[in-house]
Short mmCIF file of C-alpha atoms and ligand atoms in Angstrom, two decimals:
data_model
loop_
_atom_site.label_atom_id
_atom_site.label_comp_id
_atom_site.label_asym_id
_atom_site.label_seq_id
_atom_site.Cartn_x
_atom_site.Cartn_y
_atom_site.Cartn_z
CA UNK A 1 3.10 -23.70 19.71
CA UNK A 2 0.41 -21.13 19.05
CA UNK A 3 -2.48 -20.29 21.33
CA UNK A 4 -5.42 -18.23 20.12
CA UNK A 5 -5.64 -16.82 23.65
CA UNK A 6 -2.73 -14.45 23.08
CA UNK A 7 -1.77 -11.58 20.79
CA UNK A 8 0.60 -12.67 18.02
CA UNK A 9 1.16 -9.39 16.17
CA UNK A 10 3.48 -6.87 17.83
CA UNK A 11 1.64 -3.55 18.35
CA UNK A 12 3.38 -0.43 17.03
CA UNK A 13 5.37 1.35 19.76
CA UNK A 14 2.97 4.29 20.19
CA UNK A 15 -0.09 2.01 20.47
CA UNK A 16 1.78 -0.04 23.05
CA UNK A 17 2.74 3.00 25.15
CA UNK A 18 -0.84 4.37 25.06
CA UNK A 19 -2.11 0.96 26.09
CA UNK A 20 0.19 0.72 29.12
CA UNK A 21 -0.67 4.27 30.20
CA UNK A 22 -4.41 3.45 30.10
CA UNK A 23 -4.15 0.47 32.47
CA UNK A 24 -4.82 0.76 36.20
CA UNK A 25 -1.14 -0.02 36.71
CA UNK A 26 -0.05 2.74 34.31
CA UNK A 27 -2.32 5.32 35.88
CA UNK A 28 -1.32 4.44 39.42
CA UNK A 29 2.47 4.42 39.06
CA UNK A 30 2.43 7.57 36.89
CA UNK A 31 0.33 9.32 39.50
CA UNK A 32 2.80 8.26 42.21
CA UNK A 33 5.71 9.56 40.11
CA UNK A 34 3.89 12.88 39.70
CA UNK A 35 3.37 13.16 43.46
CA UNK A 36 7.06 12.48 44.07
CA UNK A 37 8.08 15.20 41.59
CA UNK A 38 6.47 17.83 43.86
CA UNK A 39 6.05 20.23 40.94
CA UNK A 40 5.21 23.84 41.70
CA UNK A 41 3.65 26.44 39.36
CA UNK A 42 6.23 28.27 37.26
CA UNK A 43 8.83 25.51 37.30
CA UNK A 44 10.68 24.04 34.32
CA UNK A 45 10.07 20.29 34.06
CA UNK A 46 11.76 17.80 31.73
CA UNK A 47 10.21 14.54 30.54
CA UNK A 48 13.21 12.64 29.19
CA UNK A 49 12.28 9.83 26.81
CA UNK A 50 8.82 11.40 26.66
CA UNK A 51 7.45 8.96 24.06
CA UNK A 52 4.34 10.19 22.24
CA UNK A 53 3.74 12.79 24.96
CA UNK A 54 1.94 10.47 27.35
CA UNK A 55 2.65 12.61 30.41
CA UNK A 56 3.28 16.06 28.93
CA UNK A 57 -0.26 17.40 29.43
CA UNK A 58 -0.34 16.35 33.08
CA UNK A 59 3.02 18.03 33.64
CA UNK A 60 1.77 21.18 31.85
CA UNK A 61 -1.21 21.35 34.23
CA UNK A 62 1.15 21.07 37.19
CA UNK A 63 3.49 23.90 36.09
CA UNK A 64 0.50 26.09 34.99
CA UNK A 65 0.79 28.80 32.33
CA UNK A 66 3.80 30.34 34.07
CA UNK A 67 5.91 27.18 33.80
CA UNK A 68 7.62 25.19 31.05
CA UNK A 69 7.54 21.52 30.13
CA UNK A 70 10.19 20.14 27.78
CA UNK A 71 9.81 16.65 26.36
CA UNK A 72 12.90 15.02 24.85
CA UNK A 73 12.98 11.81 22.83
CA UNK A 74 15.47 10.40 20.33
CA UNK A 75 12.87 8.92 17.99
CA UNK A 76 11.54 11.30 15.30
CA UNK A 77 8.13 9.59 14.87
CA UNK A 78 7.61 9.69 18.60
CA UNK A 79 8.60 13.37 18.78
CA UNK A 80 6.17 14.14 15.93
CA UNK A 81 3.35 12.37 17.80
CA UNK A 82 4.18 14.22 21.02
CA UNK A 83 4.22 17.57 19.17
CA UNK A 84 0.83 16.82 17.56
CA UNK A 85 -0.72 15.89 20.87
CA UNK A 86 0.53 18.99 22.68
CA UNK A 87 0.22 21.51 19.83
CA UNK A 88 -2.35 23.59 21.75
CA UNK A 89 -0.36 23.68 24.98
CA UNK A 90 1.87 26.73 25.01
CA UNK A 91 3.84 25.54 28.05
CA UNK A 92 5.05 22.41 26.21
CA UNK A 93 7.91 22.05 23.75
CA UNK A 94 9.21 18.74 22.42
CA UNK A 95 12.78 18.28 21.26
CA UNK A 96 14.56 15.56 19.36
CA UNK A 97 17.51 14.57 21.51
CA UNK A 98 19.43 11.87 23.31
CA UNK A 99 19.46 11.50 27.09
CA UNK A 100 23.19 10.80 26.92
CA UNK A 101 23.81 14.29 25.49
CA UNK A 102 20.83 16.49 26.30
CA UNK A 103 20.14 19.49 24.03
CA UNK A 104 19.80 21.73 27.10
CA UNK A 105 22.08 24.19 28.94
CA UNK A 106 23.50 23.54 32.41
CA UNK A 107 21.32 24.12 35.50
CA UNK A 108 18.13 25.16 33.72
CA UNK A 109 15.49 22.68 34.96
CA UNK A 110 13.78 22.28 38.33
CA UNK A 111 12.37 18.80 37.81
CA UNK A 112 12.98 15.83 35.52
CA UNK A 113 11.37 12.46 35.05
CA UNK A 114 12.39 9.30 33.20
CA UNK A 115 9.65 6.71 32.82
CA UNK A 116 10.78 3.29 31.51
CA UNK A 117 13.60 4.94 29.52
CA UNK A 118 16.80 3.98 31.35
CA UNK A 119 16.05 0.28 30.84
CA UNK A 120 16.68 0.89 27.12
CA UNK A 121 19.67 3.25 27.00
CA UNK A 122 23.27 2.30 26.19
CA UNK A 123 24.81 4.00 29.23
CA UNK A 124 22.41 4.78 32.13
CA UNK A 125 25.24 6.26 34.26
CA UNK A 126 26.05 8.81 31.52
CA UNK A 127 22.34 9.62 31.13
CA UNK A 128 22.13 10.33 34.87
CA UNK A 129 25.22 12.57 34.76
CA UNK A 130 23.49 14.52 31.97
CA UNK A 131 20.31 14.92 34.00
CA UNK A 132 22.37 16.17 36.93
CA UNK A 133 24.12 18.68 34.65
CA UNK A 134 20.85 20.21 33.45
CA UNK A 135 19.09 20.29 36.85
CA UNK A 136 19.43 23.31 39.08
CA UNK A 137 20.87 22.81 42.57
CA UNK A 138 17.98 21.50 44.67
CA UNK A 139 16.41 20.02 41.53
CA UNK A 140 14.62 16.70 41.64
CA UNK A 141 14.62 13.69 39.30
CA UNK A 142 12.01 10.93 39.58
CA UNK A 143 12.74 7.68 37.73
CA UNK A 144 10.41 4.74 37.17
CA UNK A 145 11.79 1.43 35.94
CA UNK A 146 11.02 -2.29 36.40
CA UNK A 147 13.45 -4.97 37.52
CA UNK A 148 12.61 -7.73 35.06
CA UNK A 149 14.55 -10.34 37.05
CA UNK A 150 11.65 -10.15 39.56
CA UNK A 151 9.12 -11.24 36.93
CA UNK A 152 7.08 -14.17 38.20
CA UNK A 153 4.65 -15.96 35.91
CA UNK A 154 3.15 -18.82 37.90
CA UNK A 155 3.20 -22.30 36.35
CA UNK A 156 3.09 -25.79 37.92
CA UNK A 157 6.53 -26.43 36.39
CA UNK A 158 8.53 -23.67 38.07
CA UNK A 159 11.51 -24.46 35.83
CA UNK A 160 9.55 -23.06 32.88
CA UNK A 161 8.81 -19.86 34.81
CA UNK A 162 12.50 -19.49 35.64
CA UNK A 163 13.53 -20.08 32.02
CA UNK A 164 11.02 -17.48 30.76
CA UNK A 165 12.17 -14.84 33.26
CA UNK A 166 15.80 -15.65 32.50
CA UNK A 167 15.16 -15.11 28.80
CA UNK A 168 13.41 -11.76 29.39
CA UNK A 169 16.22 -10.65 31.70
CA UNK A 170 19.09 -11.83 29.50
CA UNK A 171 17.80 -11.05 26.02
CA UNK A 172 14.67 -8.91 25.80
CA UNK A 173 15.44 -5.77 27.78
CA UNK A 174 18.83 -4.09 27.48
CA UNK A 175 19.17 -3.06 31.16
CA UNK A 176 16.68 -5.54 32.59
CA UNK A 177 17.68 -5.11 36.26
CA UNK A 178 17.85 -1.31 36.14
CA UNK A 179 15.01 -0.80 38.65
CA UNK A 180 16.99 -2.16 41.58
CA UNK A 181 20.19 -0.48 40.34
CA UNK A 182 18.80 3.05 40.06
CA UNK A 183 19.57 4.19 43.61
CA UNK A 184 23.23 3.15 43.25
CA UNK A 185 23.55 4.67 39.77
CA UNK A 186 21.97 7.94 40.90
CA UNK A 187 24.33 8.13 43.90
CA UNK A 188 27.24 7.47 41.52
CA UNK A 189 26.14 10.42 39.39
CA UNK A 190 26.25 12.68 42.46
CA UNK A 191 22.57 12.72 43.46
CA UNK A 192 21.20 12.27 46.96
CA UNK A 193 18.52 9.55 46.94
CA UNK A 194 15.86 10.36 49.56
CA UNK A 195 13.29 7.75 48.53
CA UNK A 196 12.99 4.37 46.82
CA UNK A 197 9.41 3.15 46.36
CA UNK A 198 8.39 -0.23 44.97
CA UNK A 199 5.13 -1.04 43.24
CA UNK A 200 4.36 -4.68 42.44
CA UNK A 201 1.39 -5.07 40.11
CA UNK A 202 -0.21 -8.51 40.20
CA UNK A 203 -1.91 -9.69 37.02
CA UNK A 204 -4.70 -12.22 37.53
CA UNK A 205 -6.04 -12.02 33.99
CA UNK A 206 -3.95 -13.65 31.26
CA UNK A 207 -5.26 -11.44 28.45
CA UNK A 208 -4.60 -8.25 30.44
CA UNK A 209 -1.07 -9.45 31.22
CA UNK A 210 -0.55 -10.42 27.59
CA UNK A 211 -1.28 -6.86 26.47
CA UNK A 212 1.73 -5.71 28.52
CA UNK A 213 4.01 -8.75 28.40
CA UNK A 214 3.32 -10.22 24.94
CA UNK A 215 3.35 -13.71 26.40
CA UNK A 216 3.18 -15.75 23.21
CA UNK A 217 5.46 -13.53 21.15
CA UNK A 218 8.09 -13.56 23.90
CA UNK A 219 7.74 -17.34 24.33
CA UNK A 220 8.37 -17.85 20.62
CA UNK A 221 11.53 -15.78 20.84
CA UNK A 222 12.62 -17.72 23.94
CA UNK A 223 12.29 -20.96 21.95
CA UNK A 224 14.31 -19.51 19.07
CA UNK A 225 17.00 -18.42 21.55
CA UNK A 226 17.15 -21.88 23.14
CA UNK A 227 15.68 -21.01 26.55
CA UNK A 228 12.62 -23.27 26.08
CA UNK A 229 11.95 -26.29 23.87
CA UNK A 230 8.90 -26.34 21.57
CA UNK A 231 7.29 -28.94 23.83
CA UNK A 232 7.97 -26.90 26.98
CA UNK A 233 6.63 -23.76 25.30
CA UNK A 234 3.40 -25.57 24.40
CA UNK A 235 2.92 -26.73 28.03
CA UNK A 236 3.77 -23.24 29.23
CA UNK A 237 1.30 -21.40 26.99
CA UNK A 238 -1.49 -24.00 27.40
CA UNK A 239 -1.42 -23.55 31.14
CA UNK A 240 -1.21 -19.75 30.96
CA UNK A 241 -4.20 -19.66 28.59
CA UNK A 242 -6.24 -22.11 30.70
CA UNK A 243 -5.56 -20.45 34.06
CA UNK A 244 -5.74 -19.75 36.87
CA UNK A 245 -3.24 -17.05 35.96
CA UNK A 246 -0.87 -15.01 38.12
CA UNK A 247 2.06 -12.81 37.13
CA UNK A 248 3.87 -10.04 38.99
CA UNK A 249 6.91 -7.82 38.49
CA UNK A 250 8.46 -5.22 40.77
CA UNK A 251 8.58 -1.63 39.52
CA UNK A 252 10.91 0.88 41.21
CA UNK A 253 10.25 4.59 41.62
CA UNK A 254 13.43 6.34 42.71
CA UNK A 255 13.67 9.97 43.80
CA UNK A 256 17.01 11.73 43.30
CA UNK A 257 17.98 15.26 44.32
CA UNK A 258 20.83 17.40 43.07
CA UNK A 259 22.73 19.67 45.43
C1 SAM B 301 9.06 2.71 27.09
S1 SAM B 301 9.08 4.23 26.22
C2 SAM B 301 8.39 5.30 27.48
C3 SAM B 301 7.82 6.57 26.92
C4 SAM B 301 7.18 7.50 27.95
N1 SAM B 301 8.14 7.87 28.97
C5 SAM B 301 5.95 6.87 28.58
O1 SAM B 301 5.96 6.63 29.78
O2 SAM B 301 4.98 6.60 27.84
C6 SAM B 301 10.77 4.70 26.16
C7 SAM B 301 11.01 5.98 25.36
O3 SAM B 301 12.37 6.35 25.55
C8 SAM B 301 12.88 6.79 24.32
N2 SAM B 301 14.35 6.63 24.37
C9 SAM B 301 15.04 5.47 24.46
N3 SAM B 301 16.36 5.71 24.47
C10 SAM B 301 16.51 7.06 24.41
C11 SAM B 301 17.63 7.93 24.40
N4 SAM B 301 18.89 7.45 24.44
N5 SAM B 301 17.41 9.26 24.34
C12 SAM B 301 16.14 9.76 24.27
N6 SAM B 301 15.04 8.98 24.26
C13 SAM B 301 15.21 7.65 24.34
C14 SAM B 301 12.18 5.92 23.28
O4 SAM B 301 12.20 6.49 21.98
C15 SAM B 301 10.79 5.82 23.87
O5 SAM B 301 9.94 6.85 23.40
#
């Protein structure tokens, strides 16, 4: 069940995050999130689950020298990478911390962003309550998360597509449907939710999609978990590798305001 068309070795997490950020999709949704943050010079901006600092420099430019950017991540290697990358930027500090229990005082930030973080956390509602605690009244949070149940990978046997998406939704991502749940969760945490924006990237190139989706690696895991047989997985991957290829998934950008 192997196909030389697809990547078989899992990239390390930082390589993967850099790769996503460098795609047209990554650039475009991150730019839209930045627009929605409406950052002004001098503000204090949080990037929660900041990864290796992917967005910290852009945020630092937006707040200018009079503002402050604080990245928070719970993974030490990731924090180290973010600190290295932003060492020359005096506006930026990076802290080791958990979004469920932020290492920040009440009402000290003007803006916050979470970018593909809440899909992984144990308790998104608690994380949102924490963000609300640290934002000032009138503060703004912009969240970006996919809803993996919307993943479509076209195949002549639509049952295989359904099984693949079911596996990703059930087993691969902890909070796989978080994108479409964000508005409700934010309202539950006491935020107003003035805008919900959807972005649906369409992949027409199997190798480009594979770099984001890990098609063969995920298929192997779906077989091991009993969602696809070996024979079905072979038919699935052969068709994806041979094309024509089409995959799409809906990504939600949700704006929340604290009062
Ligand atoms: C998909 S990555 C996104 C990183 C970055 N926001 C970006 O767009 O490149 C998710 C990040 O969230 C961090 N993370 C996950 N759960 C967390 C938690 N409970 N507290 C803080 N960071 C967390 C991970 O360590 C990882 O760096």
